[in-house]
Amino acid sequence: MSEKMTGAKYFARLLEAYGVTHVFFMDAVLRRALAEMEDTNIMRVLGHSEKGVGYMADGYARISGKPGLCFAQSVGAANLAASLQDPYLGHSPVIAMTGRHVSAMQYRNSYQEVDHAPLYAPVTKFHGQMEVIEQMPHLIRQAFREATSGTPRPVHLDVAGFTGDAITPLEINQPIDVDSAHTIYPAFRPAPDARVVQQAVDAIAKSKRPVIIGDRGVTISQAGSAMCALGERIGAPVTTTLDAKSMILETHPLFRGMVGTYGRSCTNHIVDEADLIIYLGSNTSDHTTAGWTMPKSGTPIIQIDIDPVELGRNYPNTIGMLCDVRTGLEVLTKAVQGSQHDDWLAYTKKLVDDWWQEQAVDLNRQTSPIRPQQLCRMLTEVLPSNAIVVADTGYSALWSGNFVEMRHPGQTFIRAAGSLGWSFPAAIGAKAAAPDRPVICFTGDGGFSYHLPELETARRCGLKTITIVNNNHCLSQGLKNLNIAYGSREQGRKSECYVYLETDFAKIAQSFDCFGITVE
């Protein structure tokens, strides 16, 4: 049934009906709608920057399995757009809403107004302009539909009014209609074509050294158990990227570690020697394939993905199964004949065991300051069985991804898709999504400094996270290439390019009324 109400009230009620529990925003935007949320169960989280609230919405979406919402006024629209690169590349359903001057004020040098559409085009799968109140029901439903269908990714709605409040005072008489399929993601789980399944079955039957590579699509589809079941059925080592790290336990007998640029050398060696690669929910990026150098050219490939344009994008003659990853795995596992590759499994396990032996030197080193590998090992030992680890990009992802082990099925690991500084606000969003789970942010001093003021947001909103800052007062990941750039020239002022002043982040945390300690 429909009921006459203001656009602001309709907006708040529709979001609540879609299961929204938090909105992350920077003032001033949609104030009337935010006021109406007082009568809902939605928590309004005011941040300190548009990028910060965008990352919070991303962390919320990745952990909750639902779209994350973030708002900003017209002035902040460009900043909010910048925050959507990470959820776009990380396949996360963030719904961003911004204000824009009404049509009568366009093309007249209105205050702080630029064209928003070009800013959002590269980092969203849908962009819509809400000009009149009659568009509100359709466009909000469309935003949820776009965000959760196929490959989940951000969408953007530009709402009339500098703060998005040009139409919210107007009356609307429409029912609160919700497309229930789009309250979560993946919204749909299509099955693969039977003909292609048979092609995959035939390729697996011919293989002597198969390897499974799980990527972010496994996490999106929650296909960890199905991935392991296929590995057990065909006797294949299971590897993952960092984006699917928590989809298989470190202790699983088939697990062989993480692949790619941020992976383990032993795991990359295994992929290099495979005679069949089964990619699960992977866009076969340069990071996953070490610059498309592995697997070797000509290696047969099966690729399971819900996005048709990814099938065979980087590898010709791929057997492409277009379907939901979990559904496709279940169908394939049922269709394929069971097989054993004991020698291959033993060989690949030895490679992993030898790698761990090599790491033991640094893991057991008694030095000060503590080494990141040791810190990750200690974190592994104390990590609660339901913990969420949120890692930044760069060295933070490399160290935590390879040395913080997931030993319990209730543990979750997520990491930045490449945006330095993402992890701390994303951890705040993750905590909002899972208030009963401990959330640990693993970052460096360079990354933490991006959004340090969000300490106040976490403190004010009671979103209690644990943040580990690896503080070497520099941006160290680029030092190797910086040294190459310098070559044999004088290096007297090289520190200008990567070194920061020493900062006591524990004292900064304490100044925000947070708990802070320094560990050497």
PDB file of C-alpha atoms in Angstrom, residues 88 91 125 149-153 190 217 281-283 303-313 320-325:
ATOM      1  CA  TYR A  88      35.322  -0.837  -8.080  1.00  0.00           C
ATOM      2  CA  HIS A  91      34.208  -5.791  -6.668  1.00  0.00           C
ATOM      3  CA  LYS A 125      28.748   0.423 -13.186  1.00  0.00           C
ATOM      4  CA  SER A 149      23.774  -8.091  -9.935  1.00  0.00           C
ATOM      5  CA  GLY A 150      26.545  -9.814 -11.855  1.00  0.00           C
ATOM      6  CA  THR A 151      29.917  -8.601 -10.639  1.00  0.00           C
ATOM      7  CA  PRO A 152      29.119  -6.364  -7.646  1.00  0.00           C
ATOM      8  CA  ARG A 153      30.499  -2.858  -8.053  1.00  0.00           C
ATOM      9  CA  PRO A 190      23.014 -18.724 -12.541  1.00  0.00           C
ATOM     10  CA  GLY A 217      34.882 -14.149  -6.944  1.00  0.00           C
ATOM     11  CA  GLY A 281      36.169 -15.806  -9.964  1.00  0.00           C
ATOM     12  CA  SER A 282      39.365 -14.235 -11.243  1.00  0.00           C
ATOM     13  CA  ASN A 283      39.975 -11.349 -13.617  1.00  0.00           C
ATOM     14  CA  GLN A 303      37.772 -20.085 -16.003  1.00  0.00           C
ATOM     15  CA  ILE A 304      34.583 -19.847 -13.933  1.00  0.00           C
ATOM     16  CA  ASP A 305      33.121 -16.351 -13.608  1.00  0.00           C
ATOM     17  CA  ILE A 306      29.795 -14.553 -13.528  1.00  0.00           C
ATOM     18  CA  ASP A 307      31.070 -11.805 -15.849  1.00  0.00           C
ATOM     19  CA  PRO A 308      31.197 -12.914 -19.510  1.00  0.00           C
ATOM     20  CA  VAL A 309      33.792 -10.312 -20.512  1.00  0.00           C
ATOM     21  CA  GLU A 310      36.330 -11.831 -18.108  1.00  0.00           C
ATOM     22  CA  LEU A 311      36.212 -15.286 -19.668  1.00  0.00           C
ATOM     23  CA  GLY A 312      39.377 -15.599 -21.751  1.00  0.00           C
ATOM     24  CA  ARG A 313      40.202 -11.889 -21.448  1.00  0.00           C
ATOM     25  CA  GLY A 320      34.840 -20.281 -19.982  1.00  0.00           C
ATOM     26  CA  MET A 321      32.036 -21.290 -17.633  1.00  0.00           C
ATOM     27  CA  LEU A 322      29.621 -18.366 -17.327  1.00  0.00           C
ATOM     28  CA  CYS A 323      27.867 -18.770 -13.971  1.00  0.00           C
ATOM     29  CA  ASP A 324      27.925 -18.021 -10.287  1.00  0.00           C
ATOM     30  CA  VAL A 325      31.212 -19.376  -8.953  1.00  0.00           C
TER      31      VAL A 325
END
